[in-house]
Amino acid sequence: MLNLNKFMNIDGFGLLQEEKNALLSEFLQNLTIFHHSNCIRYRKMIDILEYNLEIPNPLISEIPFLPVSLFKKLDLKSIDDSQVFKTLYSSGTSGQSASKIFLDKETAISQQKALIKTVTDFTGLKRTPMLIIDSQNVLKNRDAYSARGAAILGFSLFGSDRCFALNDNEQLDIKKVQTFLEKHEGKQIFIFGFTFMIWNYFYLQLKQMNQQLNLANATLIHGGGWKRMQNKSVSKAKFKHALKEISGIKRIHDYYGMVEQTGSVFLECTGGNFHAGIFGDVIIRRPSDFKTCKFGEEGLIQVVSVLPKSYCGHSLLTEDRGVMLGSDDCSCGRPGSYFQVRGRVEHTELRGCSDTYGL
């Protein structure tokens, strides 16, 4: 009933929207039934909504969603405590509560496999030397990861020789980075980091040091939100231009994702649009009545994913604003839906590893 083999045997972006809808609909409904049977708190909420679990193939937009903030207030899991393999915590500012996500081994493995299928469509299948714009300190606790640590660990699957660019004081270790690049001269390099940290602790420090690097062969994937970058009047275009100027890097992809749906990430294509792979999708809803928005209409972002089995996070309404731009016709050639993120809803808490770092 909840076997992901169908998805694992398809390319990460291998389905047209209509084909994906059929596959997601059945699986998400089965997840709803599973969590209804195994999580008492979820069952009570679904019963209050009087949702019909007998519908075999509902529209994806008909499957009930939970507000993502609920994971900050309630422990929601569909497994016994003895099966909890790892606990993930969302990013947040000091004094702000964090989401707790409970993973069993099966869910953790599915998340890794899905991430590989999605990201390799942008990076290629070969693992390459990896430069991480962060400090190794963030990975100290192996039993309970922050969203930042979980993201670094997840994306480390694509690196063959990891180098952390920041020292324990989170300052750029320029000699270490230069030695790493000399060792791998002429090779493809994979770089990962959070947007604000890349700007503050990599780009600005390189400028202060009057140093330049040769990263023309590199691919950079970054994420974690743009709120703090907007506060500094740094747009996406300015971010990309500045990094290219100081390091020659041309392939830069933002990603949209959250600890509540680890493994289901949405990557930015060369056209500047986020794409939903086969493991999940995005729905844009009107804040006034939660009906589905039309293409081009701004609303709240709902994310769905087939991966959360140990907890009921398969259909979540976020506090982010976005716009669905279309499906199956993006200029990059990837099938499926594509969208843009327009920022956070006003007066909501900051979240995201980039936006909350150091606050």
Coordinates of C-alpha atoms in Angstrom, one line a residue, residues 151-280:
A151 CA 20.3 19.7 5.0
I152 CA 24.1 19.6 5.0
L153 CA 24.1 15.9 5.7
G154 CA 21.5 15.3 3.0
F155 CA 23.3 17.2 0.3
S156 CA 26.6 15.6 1.4
L157 CA 25.4 12.5 -0.5
F158 CA 26.6 14.2 -3.6
G159 CA 30.1 15.0 -2.4
S160 CA 33.2 12.7 -2.6
D161 CA 35.6 14.7 -0.5
R162 CA 33.9 17.2 1.8
C163 CA 35.6 20.4 2.9
F164 CA 34.0 22.8 5.3
A165 CA 35.0 26.3 4.3
L166 CA 34.3 28.0 7.7
N167 CA 36.3 27.4 10.9
D168 CA 34.9 26.7 14.3
N169 CA 34.4 30.5 14.7
E170 CA 32.5 30.5 11.4
Q171 CA 35.0 32.6 9.6
L172 CA 36.3 31.7 6.1
D173 CA 39.4 29.6 6.2
I174 CA 40.8 30.8 3.0
K175 CA 44.0 28.7 3.1
K176 CA 42.0 25.5 3.6
V177 CA 39.7 26.4 0.7
Q178 CA 42.7 27.2 -1.6
T179 CA 44.4 23.9 -0.7
F180 CA 41.1 22.0 -1.4
L181 CA 40.8 23.7 -4.8
E182 CA 44.4 23.1 -5.7
K183 CA 44.0 19.4 -4.9
H184 CA 41.0 19.1 -7.2
E185 CA 42.1 21.5 -9.9
G186 CA 40.3 20.9 -13.2
K187 CA 37.6 18.8 -11.6
Q188 CA 33.9 19.5 -11.2
I189 CA 33.2 20.9 -7.7
F190 CA 29.9 20.8 -5.9
I191 CA 29.2 23.6 -3.4
F192 CA 26.4 23.7 -0.9
G193 CA 25.4 26.3 1.7
F194 CA 22.7 28.6 3.0
T195 CA 22.1 31.8 1.1
F196 CA 22.8 34.3 3.9
M197 CA 25.9 32.5 5.0
I198 CA 27.3 32.3 1.5
W199 CA 26.8 36.0 1.1
N200 CA 28.1 37.0 4.6
Y201 CA 30.9 34.5 5.3
F202 CA 32.0 33.6 1.8
Y203 CA 31.5 36.4 -0.7
L204 CA 31.9 39.4 1.7
Q205 CA 34.9 37.9 3.4
L206 CA 36.6 37.1 0.0
K207 CA 36.0 40.8 -0.8
Q208 CA 37.5 41.9 2.5
M209 CA 40.5 39.7 1.9
N210 CA 40.8 41.0 -1.7
Q211 CA 40.9 37.3 -2.8
Q212 CA 39.3 35.6 -5.8
L213 CA 38.8 31.9 -6.4
N214 CA 38.5 29.8 -9.6
L215 CA 35.1 28.0 -9.3
A216 CA 34.2 28.1 -13.0
N217 CA 33.8 24.3 -12.9
A218 CA 31.5 24.4 -9.8
T219 CA 27.8 23.9 -9.3
L220 CA 26.3 25.8 -6.3
I221 CA 23.1 24.7 -4.6
H222 CA 21.9 27.0 -1.8
G223 CA 18.7 27.6 0.2
G224 CA 17.2 28.7 3.5
G225 CA 15.2 31.8 2.6
W226 CA 15.8 35.3 1.3
K227 CA 14.3 37.6 4.0
R228 CA 17.7 38.6 5.4
M229 CA 19.1 39.1 1.9
Q230 CA 16.2 41.4 1.1
N231 CA 17.0 43.4 4.2
K232 CA 20.4 43.9 2.7
S233 CA 18.9 44.8 -0.7
V234 CA 20.5 41.7 -2.3
S235 CA 18.3 40.3 -5.1
K236 CA 18.8 36.9 -6.7
A237 CA 20.3 38.6 -9.7
K238 CA 22.8 40.5 -7.6
F239 CA 23.7 37.4 -5.6
K240 CA 24.5 35.4 -8.8
H241 CA 26.3 38.3 -10.4
A242 CA 28.5 38.9 -7.4
L243 CA 29.5 35.3 -7.0
K244 CA 30.3 34.9 -10.6
E245 CA 32.4 38.1 -10.5
I246 CA 34.5 36.9 -7.5
S247 CA 34.7 33.2 -8.3
G248 CA 33.7 32.6 -11.9
I249 CA 30.8 30.3 -10.8
K250 CA 28.0 30.2 -13.3
R251 CA 25.7 27.2 -12.3
I252 CA 23.8 28.5 -9.3
H253 CA 20.5 26.9 -8.1
D254 CA 18.4 28.0 -5.2
Y255 CA 16.2 25.3 -3.5
Y256 CA 12.9 25.5 -1.6
G257 CA 12.3 22.9 1.1
M258 CA 11.7 22.4 4.8
V259 CA 12.6 20.1 7.5
E260 CA 8.9 18.9 7.8
Q261 CA 9.3 17.4 4.3
T262 CA 13.0 16.6 4.1
G263 CA 13.8 14.8 0.8
S264 CA 11.1 16.6 -1.2
V265 CA 13.0 19.6 -2.4
F266 CA 12.1 22.0 -5.2
L267 CA 15.1 23.2 -7.2
E268 CA 15.4 26.3 -9.3
C269 CA 16.1 25.8 -13.0
T270 CA 18.0 28.0 -15.3
G271 CA 14.8 30.0 -16.0
G272 CA 14.6 31.0 -12.3
N273 CA 11.6 28.7 -11.6
F274 CA 11.2 26.1 -8.8
H275 CA 10.3 22.6 -10.0
A276 CA 8.4 19.9 -8.3
G277 CA 9.9 16.4 -8.9
I278 CA 7.9 13.2 -8.9
F279 CA 7.9 12.8 -5.1
G280 CA 5.8 15.8 -4.3

